[in-house]
Amino acid sequence: MQIAMLSTLILLGIFLLVSLYIITKTLKERLIPNPHLPPGSLGWPLIGETLNYLGTCLAGRPDWFLRDRMEKHDPQVFKTSLFGETLAVFCGPAGNKFLFSNENKLVNLWWPRSVKKLLKSSLVNVAGDEAKRIRRILLTFLDPDALKRYIERMDLVTQHHISTLWEGKEEVKVHPTVNLYTFELSCRLFISIDDPLHISKLAHHFDVFLKGVIHFPINIPGTRFYRASKAADAIKEELRLISRRRRAALDMKMASPTQDLLSHLLVTSDASGKFLSETEIVDNILLLLFASHDTTTSVITCVMKYLAELPEVYQTVLREQIDIAKSKEPGELLKWEDIQKMRYSWNVVSEILRLMPPVRGAFREAIVDFTYAGYTIPKGWKVYWSPMTTSKDPTLFPNAEQFDASRYDGAGPAPYSYVPFGGGPRICLGKEYARPQILVFLHNIVKRFKWDLLIPDEKVPYDPMPAPSQGLPIRLRPSA
Ligand code: HEM
């Protein structure tokens, strides 16, 4: 009882202090208008324009928030206040280009404090040369050369998943089922965990972690962040044990240095011969689990929704996948070369990434005062870019609201206008990995099934990534 009261008092105290800080900051910004700052509204004290923003996210259209302000204030850059932070939102291809080209010069990557705390020794907490060093080590597992080794295993895991959770069912809820698939695939490819019980124990901790990783970083019992931090501790402890066992197995030549991400991180050094520490390995594996999970789950779910709504697109994807299947011996697994043949299917995924990008945007922090589009961006300000300031712009994408997979034929979209994976030195590290992950699933699912949506106009709010409000229940039929 006393502990509960104490926790409440501490929470209240922290809330008051944070409120006071934000009110003072925003009042200063409101009362001393600076004509050189980008135009825009800071909304209400404390909450800024967060509610307007969340409203458009719930409607599945965060782009409305952005485009509305681009029209009202300035199409190049505007200011707003979201989640207690004053932000300059850089817009359009020029804004994207500016930010992606000025990493480590004018801006650095910035993530909310909760993410930094839970992934302390990972890539998201470092900048400059240290970020380059860690990215290089991680990339040698995620780049096409390395990925070639893992396509057959992806196919095997996907076939097993479909035969256990889809085959023989009349109805399936796509989002939660795909959620299990992406986590299982990561467990197998990153740390070679195959035991379903072990995977579901980790999945439980991981769910709690995901719910609090982007939240107010108040670490007292009862808060989401507290639970997430306990879950992160449990996952890290497990990863530490697995890592120690693997190191011993590698020393005794009883494990392969290329068997998965973990082995790769244990045996790979940087250019100076320095290896990652155990804490860095554990935190970076957790980062990759985090960064790869909801993103691909959301994309695969949206692909399933669009394919049900667009039967002619489904038929063209099916034809492409059947041709690939026919070119193989019975039982032969997919290879890297097969993924390269899935051109139309990838165009379909690319179009869905344009219409419903899973990542709404990312943050930077100004490391010096600088000028953009005639406005001053003060040192310390948070800067935001979003794939959505360009993705629905009809001058860049004619009939922008329409699905059209042919946009990616030939030269494709104009530079810096199509950026679902970001750009520049901090471009998504899993861009190449996400492609086979999504396409291998698509290959296996269309080969077996057609499907109908059980809720035809199901809403797809962003929370924080697009996820159908009822989980996208579908009725399955054999594809041929
Ligand atoms: C379709 C799926 C995915 C999309 C759309 C996506 C998109 C993004 C975006 C927009 C960023 C932020 C870039 C920035 O800060 O400017 C990012 C960062 C990142 N992504 Fe992805 N991602 C996807 C899948 C993955 C996967 C599968 C992995 C890992 C296997 C991954 C690992 C990462 C990492 C580690 C970062 C941080 C990179 C850094 O800070 O240097 N992502 N992703």
Coordinates of C-alpha atoms and ligand atoms in Angstrom, one line a residue:
M1 CA 0.0 0.0 0.0
Q2 CA 2.7 2.4 1.1
I3 CA 4.8 1.4 -1.9
A4 CA 1.9 2.1 -4.2
M5 CA 1.4 5.5 -2.6
L6 CA 5.0 6.3 -2.9
S7 CA 5.1 5.2 -6.6
T8 CA 2.0 7.4 -7.3
L9 CA 3.7 10.4 -5.5
I10 CA 6.9 9.9 -7.4
L11 CA 5.0 9.6 -10.7
L12 CA 3.1 12.8 -9.9
G13 CA 6.3 14.6 -9.0
I14 CA 8.0 13.5 -12.3
F15 CA 4.8 14.5 -14.2
L16 CA 4.8 18.0 -12.6
L17 CA 8.5 18.5 -13.3
V18 CA 8.2 17.4 -16.9
S19 CA 5.1 19.5 -17.4
L20 CA 6.8 22.6 -15.9
Y21 CA 9.8 22.1 -18.1
I22 CA 7.7 21.7 -21.3
I23 CA 5.4 24.6 -20.3
T24 CA 8.4 26.9 -19.7
K25 CA 10.0 25.8 -23.0
T26 CA 6.8 26.2 -25.0
L27 CA 5.8 29.5 -23.4
K28 CA 9.3 30.9 -24.2
E29 CA 8.9 29.7 -27.8
R30 CA 5.3 31.2 -28.0
L31 CA 6.0 34.5 -26.2
I32 CA 9.2 35.4 -28.0
P33 CA 8.3 34.6 -31.6
N34 CA 11.4 34.4 -33.8
P35 CA 10.7 35.4 -37.4
H36 CA 13.6 33.3 -38.5
L37 CA 12.2 30.0 -37.2
P38 CA 10.1 27.9 -39.6
P39 CA 6.4 28.9 -39.7
G40 CA 3.9 26.6 -38.0
S41 CA 1.8 26.2 -34.9
L42 CA 2.9 24.7 -31.6
G43 CA -0.7 23.9 -30.7
W44 CA -1.7 23.6 -27.1
P45 CA 0.7 24.0 -24.2
L46 CA 2.2 20.6 -23.2
I47 CA 0.3 18.5 -25.8
G48 CA 1.1 20.7 -28.8
E49 CA -0.5 19.2 -31.9
T50 CA -0.2 15.6 -30.7
L51 CA -4.0 15.0 -30.6
N52 CA -4.5 16.3 -34.2
Y53 CA -1.6 14.1 -35.3
L54 CA -2.9 11.0 -33.5
G55 CA -6.3 11.6 -34.9
T56 CA -5.0 11.4 -38.5
C57 CA -2.9 8.3 -37.4
L58 CA -6.1 6.6 -36.1
A59 CA -7.8 7.4 -39.4
G60 CA -4.8 5.7 -41.2
R61 CA -3.8 8.9 -42.8
P62 CA -0.9 10.6 -41.0
D63 CA 0.0 12.1 -44.4
W64 CA -3.1 14.4 -44.0
F65 CA -1.5 16.0 -40.9
L66 CA 1.7 16.7 -42.8
R67 CA 0.3 17.8 -46.1
D68 CA -2.3 20.1 -44.4
R69 CA 0.6 22.0 -42.7
M70 CA 2.8 22.0 -45.8
E71 CA -0.1 23.8 -47.6
K72 CA -0.9 26.1 -44.6
H73 CA 2.7 27.1 -43.6
D74 CA 5.4 26.2 -46.1
P75 CA 5.8 23.2 -48.3
Q76 CA 9.5 23.0 -47.5
V77 CA 9.6 23.1 -43.7
F78 CA 7.2 23.8 -40.9
K79 CA 7.4 23.6 -37.1
T80 CA 5.0 21.7 -34.8
S81 CA 5.0 20.2 -31.4
L82 CA 4.5 16.5 -30.9
F83 CA 4.9 14.3 -27.8
G84 CA 6.4 17.3 -25.8
E85 CA 9.0 18.0 -28.5
T86 CA 9.2 21.1 -30.7
L87 CA 10.0 19.7 -34.2
A88 CA 11.0 21.2 -37.5
V89 CA 9.5 18.9 -40.2
F90 CA 11.5 18.8 -43.4
C91 CA 9.3 18.2 -46.4
G92 CA 9.5 17.1 -50.0
P93 CA 12.4 15.6 -52.0
A94 CA 14.6 18.6 -51.2
G95 CA 14.0 18.3 -47.4
N96 CA 14.8 14.5 -47.5
K97 CA 17.9 15.1 -49.6
F98 CA 19.1 17.9 -47.2
L99 CA 18.7 15.7 -44.1
F100 CA 20.1 12.5 -45.6
S101 CA 23.2 14.4 -46.9
N102 CA 23.9 16.3 -43.7
E103 CA 24.1 13.4 -41.2
N104 CA 27.1 14.0 -38.8
K105 CA 27.5 17.5 -40.3
L106 CA 24.4 19.5 -39.3
V107 CA 22.3 16.8 -37.8
N108 CA 22.6 13.5 -35.9
L109 CA 20.2 10.6 -35.5
W110 CA 17.8 11.1 -32.6
W111 CA 15.5 8.5 -31.0
P112 CA 13.1 9.0 -28.1
R113 CA 14.8 8.6 -24.7
S114 CA 12.9 5.3 -23.9
V115 CA 14.5 3.6 -27.0
K116 CA 18.0 4.9 -26.1
K117 CA 17.6 3.6 -22.6
L118 CA 16.5 0.1 -23.5
L119 CA 19.0 -0.3 -26.4
K120 CA 21.8 1.4 -24.7
S121 CA 24.8 -0.2 -26.4
S122 CA 23.2 -0.5 -29.8
L123 CA 23.6 1.3 -33.1
V124 CA 20.8 3.8 -32.3
N125 CA 22.8 5.2 -29.5
V126 CA 25.9 6.1 -31.4
A127 CA 26.8 8.5 -34.2
G128 CA 29.7 9.3 -36.5
D129 CA 32.6 6.8 -36.8
E130 CA 31.3 4.6 -34.1
A131 CA 27.9 4.2 -36.0
K132 CA 29.8 3.5 -39.2
R133 CA 31.8 0.8 -37.4
I134 CA 28.8 -1.0 -36.0
R135 CA 26.8 -0.6 -39.2
R136 CA 29.6 -2.2 -41.2
I137 CA 29.7 -5.2 -38.9
L138 CA 25.9 -5.7 -38.9
L139 CA 25.7 -5.1 -42.6
T140 CA 28.0 -7.9 -43.5
F141 CA 25.2 -10.2 -42.2
L142 CA 22.4 -8.3 -43.8
D143 CA 23.8 -7.4 -47.3
P144 CA 22.9 -9.4 -50.4
D145 CA 26.2 -11.4 -50.4
A146 CA 25.5 -12.8 -46.9
L147 CA 21.7 -13.1 -47.4
K148 CA 22.2 -15.5 -50.3
R149 CA 23.1 -18.1 -47.7
Y150 CA 19.8 -17.8 -45.8
I151 CA 17.1 -17.8 -48.5
E152 CA 16.7 -21.6 -48.4
R153 CA 16.3 -21.5 -44.6
M154 CA 13.7 -18.6 -44.9
D155 CA 11.8 -20.8 -47.4
L156 CA 11.9 -23.8 -45.1
V157 CA 10.7 -21.8 -42.0
T158 CA 8.0 -20.2 -44.1
Q159 CA 6.7 -23.5 -45.4
H160 CA 6.6 -24.9 -41.9
H161 CA 4.8 -21.8 -40.6
I162 CA 2.1 -22.0 -43.4
S163 CA 1.6 -25.8 -43.0
T164 CA 1.1 -25.4 -39.2
L165 CA -0.9 -22.1 -39.0
W166 CA -2.7 -21.7 -42.3
E167 CA -3.1 -25.1 -44.0
G168 CA -6.4 -26.8 -43.2
K169 CA -8.0 -23.6 -41.8
E170 CA -11.0 -21.9 -43.4
E171 CA -10.4 -18.6 -41.6
V172 CA -7.2 -16.9 -40.4
K173 CA -6.6 -13.5 -38.7
V174 CA -3.7 -12.3 -40.8
H175 CA -2.0 -9.7 -38.5
P176 CA -1.5 -11.8 -35.4
T177 CA -0.5 -14.9 -37.4
V178 CA 2.1 -13.0 -39.5
N179 CA 3.3 -11.5 -36.2
L180 CA 4.2 -15.0 -35.0
Y181 CA 5.9 -15.8 -38.3
T182 CA 8.2 -12.7 -38.4
F183 CA 9.3 -13.3 -34.8
E184 CA 9.9 -17.0 -35.4
L185 CA 11.9 -16.3 -38.6
S186 CA 14.1 -13.8 -36.7
C187 CA 14.6 -16.2 -33.8
R188 CA 15.8 -18.9 -36.2
L189 CA 17.9 -16.7 -38.5
F190 CA 19.4 -14.4 -35.8
I191 CA 20.0 -16.8 -32.9
S192 CA 19.1 -20.3 -34.3
I193 CA 16.4 -21.0 -31.8
D194 CA 14.1 -23.6 -33.2
D195 CA 12.2 -24.9 -30.1
P196 CA 8.6 -23.5 -30.3
L197 CA 8.4 -23.3 -26.4
H198 CA 11.6 -21.3 -26.2
I199 CA 10.4 -19.0 -29.1
S200 CA 7.0 -18.4 -27.4
K201 CA 8.7 -17.6 -24.0
L202 CA 10.8 -15.0 -25.8
A203 CA 7.8 -13.8 -27.8
H204 CA 6.0 -13.0 -24.6
H205 CA 8.8 -10.8 -23.3
F206 CA 9.2 -9.3 -26.7
D207 CA 5.5 -8.2 -26.8
V208 CA 5.8 -6.5 -23.4
F209 CA 9.0 -4.8 -24.6
L210 CA 7.4 -3.6 -27.8
K211 CA 4.5 -2.0 -25.9
G212 CA 6.8 0.2 -23.8
V213 CA 9.9 0.8 -25.9
I214 CA 8.5 4.0 -27.4
H215 CA 6.9 5.5 -24.3
F216 CA 7.5 8.0 -21.5
P217 CA 10.7 6.7 -19.9
I218 CA 9.3 6.6 -16.4
N219 CA 10.9 3.6 -14.7
I220 CA 8.5 2.9 -11.8
P221 CA 6.4 -0.1 -11.2
G222 CA 3.1 0.1 -13.1
T223 CA 4.3 2.0 -16.1
R224 CA 4.6 0.6 -19.6
F225 CA 8.2 1.6 -19.7
Y226 CA 9.0 -0.2 -16.4
R227 CA 7.4 -3.4 -17.8
A228 CA 9.3 -3.0 -21.1
S229 CA 12.6 -2.5 -19.3
K230 CA 12.0 -5.7 -17.2
A231 CA 11.1 -7.6 -20.4
A232 CA 14.3 -6.2 -22.1
D233 CA 16.4 -7.4 -19.1
A234 CA 14.9 -10.9 -19.4
I235 CA 15.5 -11.0 -23.2
K236 CA 19.0 -9.7 -22.8
E237 CA 19.8 -12.2 -20.0
E238 CA 18.6 -15.0 -22.3
L239 CA 20.7 -13.6 -25.2
R240 CA 23.7 -13.4 -23.0
L241 CA 23.4 -17.1 -22.1
I242 CA 22.9 -18.1 -25.7
S243 CA 25.8 -16.0 -26.7
R244 CA 28.2 -17.6 -24.1
R245 CA 27.1 -21.1 -25.1
R246 CA 27.7 -20.2 -28.7
R247 CA 31.1 -18.8 -28.1
A248 CA 32.1 -22.1 -26.4
A249 CA 30.6 -24.1 -29.3
L250 CA 32.5 -22.0 -31.8
D251 CA 35.8 -22.5 -29.9
M252 CA 35.2 -26.2 -29.9
K253 CA 34.3 -26.1 -33.7
M254 CA 30.8 -27.4 -32.8
A255 CA 29.0 -24.3 -34.3
S256 CA 29.4 -22.6 -37.6
P257 CA 30.7 -19.0 -37.9
T258 CA 28.1 -18.4 -40.6
Q259 CA 25.1 -20.2 -39.0
D260 CA 23.3 -17.0 -37.9
L261 CA 23.6 -13.4 -36.9
L262 CA 24.9 -14.3 -33.4
S263 CA 27.8 -16.4 -34.8
H264 CA 28.5 -13.6 -37.3
L265 CA 28.8 -11.0 -34.5
L266 CA 31.0 -13.2 -32.4
V267 CA 33.5 -13.8 -35.1
T268 CA 33.5 -10.5 -37.0
S269 CA 35.9 -7.7 -36.1
D270 CA 36.1 -4.1 -37.5
A271 CA 38.9 -2.9 -39.7
S272 CA 41.2 -2.3 -36.7
G273 CA 40.6 -5.9 -35.5
K274 CA 38.3 -4.9 -32.6
F275 CA 35.3 -7.2 -31.8
L276 CA 32.0 -6.1 -30.4
S277 CA 31.6 -6.5 -26.7
E278 CA 29.0 -9.0 -25.3
T279 CA 26.8 -6.1 -24.3
E280 CA 27.0 -4.6 -27.8
I281 CA 26.2 -7.9 -29.4
V282 CA 23.2 -8.5 -27.1
D283 CA 21.8 -4.9 -27.5
N284 CA 22.3 -5.0 -31.3
I285 CA 20.5 -8.3 -31.6
L286 CA 17.6 -6.9 -29.6
L287 CA 17.7 -3.8 -31.9
L288 CA 17.4 -5.9 -35.0
L289 CA 14.6 -8.0 -33.5
F290 CA 12.8 -4.7 -32.7
A291 CA 13.5 -3.0 -36.1
S292 CA 12.6 -6.0 -38.2
H293 CA 9.5 -7.2 -36.4
D294 CA 6.5 -4.8 -36.7
T295 CA 7.8 -3.3 -40.0
T296 CA 7.6 -6.6 -42.0
T297 CA 4.5 -7.8 -40.1
S298 CA 2.7 -4.6 -41.1
V299 CA 3.9 -4.8 -44.8
I300 CA 3.0 -8.5 -45.2
T301 CA -0.5 -7.8 -43.7
C302 CA -1.1 -4.8 -46.0
V303 CA 0.0 -6.9 -49.0
M304 CA -2.5 -9.5 -48.1
K305 CA -5.2 -6.8 -47.8
Y306 CA -4.4 -5.2 -51.2
L307 CA -4.2 -8.6 -53.0
A308 CA -7.6 -9.5 -51.7
E309 CA -9.0 -6.2 -52.9
L310 CA -7.2 -6.3 -56.3
P311 CA -7.9 -9.7 -58.0
E312 CA -6.1 -8.8 -61.2
V313 CA -2.9 -7.8 -59.2
Y314 CA -3.2 -11.1 -57.3
Q315 CA -3.5 -13.1 -60.6
T316 CA -0.3 -11.4 -62.0
V317 CA 1.6 -12.1 -58.7
L318 CA 0.3 -15.7 -58.8
R319 CA 1.5 -16.2 -62.4
E320 CA 4.9 -14.9 -61.6
Q321 CA 5.3 -17.1 -58.6
I322 CA 3.9 -20.2 -60.3
D323 CA 6.5 -19.7 -63.2
I324 CA 9.2 -19.6 -60.6
A325 CA 7.8 -22.7 -58.8
K326 CA 7.6 -24.5 -62.2
S327 CA 11.3 -23.8 -62.9
K328 CA 12.3 -25.8 -59.8
E329 CA 12.7 -29.5 -59.1
P330 CA 9.9 -30.9 -56.8
G331 CA 10.9 -30.0 -53.2
E332 CA 13.7 -27.7 -54.2
L333 CA 13.9 -24.6 -52.0
L334 CA 14.0 -21.0 -53.1
K335 CA 17.3 -19.5 -53.9
W336 CA 18.6 -15.9 -54.2
E337 CA 18.3 -16.0 -58.0
D338 CA 14.5 -16.8 -57.6
I339 CA 14.1 -13.7 -55.5
Q340 CA 15.6 -11.6 -58.3
K341 CA 13.0 -13.0 -60.7
M342 CA 10.1 -11.7 -58.5
R343 CA 10.1 -8.3 -60.2
Y344 CA 6.4 -7.7 -60.4
S345 CA 5.8 -9.0 -56.9
W346 CA 8.4 -6.6 -55.5
N347 CA 6.8 -3.7 -57.5
V348 CA 3.5 -4.6 -55.7
V349 CA 5.2 -4.5 -52.3
S350 CA 7.0 -1.3 -53.3
E351 CA 3.6 0.3 -54.1
I352 CA 2.2 -0.8 -50.7
L353 CA 5.3 0.7 -49.1
R354 CA 4.4 4.0 -50.8
L355 CA 0.7 3.9 -49.9
M356 CA 1.1 2.6 -46.3
P357 CA 4.8 3.1 -45.3
P358 CA 5.2 1.2 -42.0
V359 CA 7.7 3.8 -40.6
R360 CA 5.9 7.2 -40.4
G361 CA 9.2 9.0 -40.2
A362 CA 12.4 9.4 -38.2
F363 CA 14.1 12.0 -36.0
R364 CA 17.3 13.9 -36.1
E365 CA 18.8 16.5 -33.8
A366 CA 20.4 19.7 -35.0
I367 CA 24.1 19.6 -33.7
V368 CA 24.8 23.2 -34.8
D369 CA 22.6 26.2 -35.7
F370 CA 21.9 26.1 -39.4
T371 CA 19.7 27.6 -42.1
Y372 CA 17.3 25.7 -44.3
A373 CA 14.9 27.3 -46.9
G374 CA 15.6 30.7 -45.4
Y375 CA 14.8 29.7 -41.8
T376 CA 17.0 29.1 -38.8
I377 CA 17.1 25.7 -37.2
P378 CA 18.6 26.2 -33.7
K379 CA 21.1 23.7 -32.3
G380 CA 19.3 21.2 -30.1
W381 CA 16.0 21.3 -32.1
K382 CA 14.6 18.0 -33.1
V383 CA 14.1 17.6 -36.9
Y384 CA 11.7 15.1 -38.5
W385 CA 11.4 13.7 -41.9
S386 CA 8.6 11.4 -43.2
P387 CA 8.2 9.3 -46.4
M388 CA 4.7 10.7 -46.4
T389 CA 5.6 14.3 -47.3
T390 CA 6.3 13.0 -50.8
S391 CA 4.6 9.6 -51.2
K392 CA 1.1 11.0 -52.0
D393 CA 2.2 14.1 -53.8
P394 CA 0.4 14.0 -57.2
T395 CA 3.2 16.0 -58.9
L396 CA 5.6 13.2 -58.0
F397 CA 3.2 10.3 -58.2
P398 CA 0.3 10.9 -60.8
N399 CA -3.0 9.5 -59.4
A400 CA -1.2 9.3 -56.1
E401 CA -4.1 7.6 -54.3
Q402 CA -4.4 4.8 -56.9
F403 CA -2.5 1.5 -56.6
D404 CA -0.2 1.3 -59.6
A405 CA 2.7 -1.2 -59.5
S406 CA 4.0 0.0 -62.8
R407 CA 5.4 3.1 -61.2
Y408 CA 8.6 1.2 -60.4
D409 CA 9.3 0.0 -63.9
G410 CA 12.2 1.7 -65.7
A411 CA 13.8 4.6 -63.8
G412 CA 11.1 4.5 -61.1
P413 CA 10.2 7.5 -58.9
A414 CA 12.3 10.7 -58.8
P415 CA 15.3 10.8 -56.5
Y416 CA 14.4 11.4 -52.8
S417 CA 10.6 11.2 -53.5
Y418 CA 10.3 7.5 -52.6
V419 CA 12.0 6.9 -49.2
P420 CA 10.1 4.2 -47.1
F421 CA 13.6 3.0 -45.9
G422 CA 15.1 6.5 -45.4
G423 CA 18.3 7.5 -47.1
G424 CA 21.9 8.6 -46.5
P425 CA 24.3 7.1 -43.9
R426 CA 21.4 6.0 -41.6
I427 CA 19.3 4.3 -44.3
C428 CA 17.5 1.2 -43.0
L429 CA 20.0 -1.5 -42.3
G430 CA 17.5 -4.2 -43.0
K431 CA 16.4 -2.9 -46.5
E432 CA 17.9 -5.9 -48.3
Y433 CA 16.9 -8.4 -45.7
A434 CA 13.2 -7.2 -45.7
R435 CA 12.9 -8.0 -49.5
P436 CA 13.4 -11.8 -49.4
Q437 CA 11.6 -12.0 -46.1
I438 CA 8.4 -10.5 -47.6
L439 CA 8.8 -12.2 -51.0
V440 CA 9.4 -15.7 -49.7
F441 CA 6.2 -15.4 -47.7
L442 CA 4.3 -14.1 -50.7
H443 CA 5.6 -16.9 -52.9
N444 CA 4.4 -19.5 -50.4
I445 CA 1.1 -18.0 -49.6
V446 CA -0.2 -17.2 -53.2
K447 CA 1.0 -20.7 -54.4
R448 CA -1.4 -22.3 -51.9
F449 CA -4.3 -19.8 -51.3
K450 CA -6.6 -17.2 -52.6
W451 CA -8.5 -15.3 -49.9
D452 CA -11.4 -13.0 -49.2
L453 CA -11.6 -10.3 -46.6
L454 CA -14.2 -11.0 -43.9
I455 CA -14.5 -7.3 -43.1
P456 CA -14.4 -5.6 -46.5
D457 CA -13.6 -2.0 -45.4
E458 CA -11.6 -2.8 -42.3
K459 CA -9.8 0.3 -41.0
V460 CA -6.0 0.3 -40.9
P461 CA -5.0 2.8 -38.2
Y462 CA -1.3 3.6 -37.5
D463 CA -0.5 2.4 -34.0
P464 CA 2.4 3.1 -34.4
M465 CA 2.5 1.1 -37.6
P466 CA -0.4 0.3 -39.9
A467 CA -2.3 -2.6 -38.4
P468 CA -5.9 -3.6 -39.3
S469 CA -8.2 -2.8 -36.4
Q470 CA -9.7 -6.3 -36.3
G471 CA -6.5 -8.1 -37.3
L472 CA -7.6 -8.7 -40.9
P473 CA -9.7 -11.8 -40.7
I474 CA -9.8 -13.6 -44.1
R475 CA -11.4 -16.7 -45.6
L476 CA -9.0 -19.0 -47.3
R477 CA -9.6 -20.9 -50.6
P478 CA -7.1 -23.1 -52.6
S479 CA -5.4 -20.9 -55.2
A480 CA -5.9 -23.4 -58.0
Ligands
HEM1 C1 9.7 -3.1 -45.0 C2 10.3 -3.2 -43.8 C3 11.1 -2.0 -43.3 C4 11.0 -0.7 -43.4 C5 10.0 0.1 -44.3 C6 12.0 0.0 -42.7 C7 12.2 1.4 -42.6 C8 13.2 1.9 -41.8 C9 13.4 3.4 -41.6 C10 12.5 4.4 -42.3 C11 14.4 3.6 -40.8 C12 14.9 4.9 -40.3 C13 16.0 5.5 -41.1 C14 16.3 6.9 -40.5 O1 16.5 7.0 -39.3 O2 16.4 7.8 -41.3 C15 14.9 2.3 -40.4 C16 16.0 2.1 -39.6 C17 16.5 0.9 -39.3 N1 16.1 -0.4 -39.7 FE1 14.5 -0.7 -40.9 N2 12.8 -1.0 -42.0 C18 12.3 -2.2 -42.4 C19 12.8 -3.5 -42.0 C20 13.9 -3.7 -41.3 C21 14.5 -5.0 -41.0 C22 13.9 -6.3 -41.5 C23 15.6 -4.7 -40.2 C24 16.6 -5.7 -39.7 C25 16.8 -6.9 -40.1 C26 15.7 -3.3 -40.0 C27 16.7 -2.7 -39.3 C28 16.8 -1.3 -39.1 C29 17.9 -0.7 -38.3 C30 18.9 -1.5 -37.5 C31 17.7 0.7 -38.4 C32 18.5 1.7 -37.7 C33 19.7 2.1 -38.7 C34 20.6 3.2 -38.1 O3 20.2 3.9 -37.3 O4 21.7 3.3 -38.6 N3 14.7 -2.7 -40.7 N4 14.2 1.3 -41.0

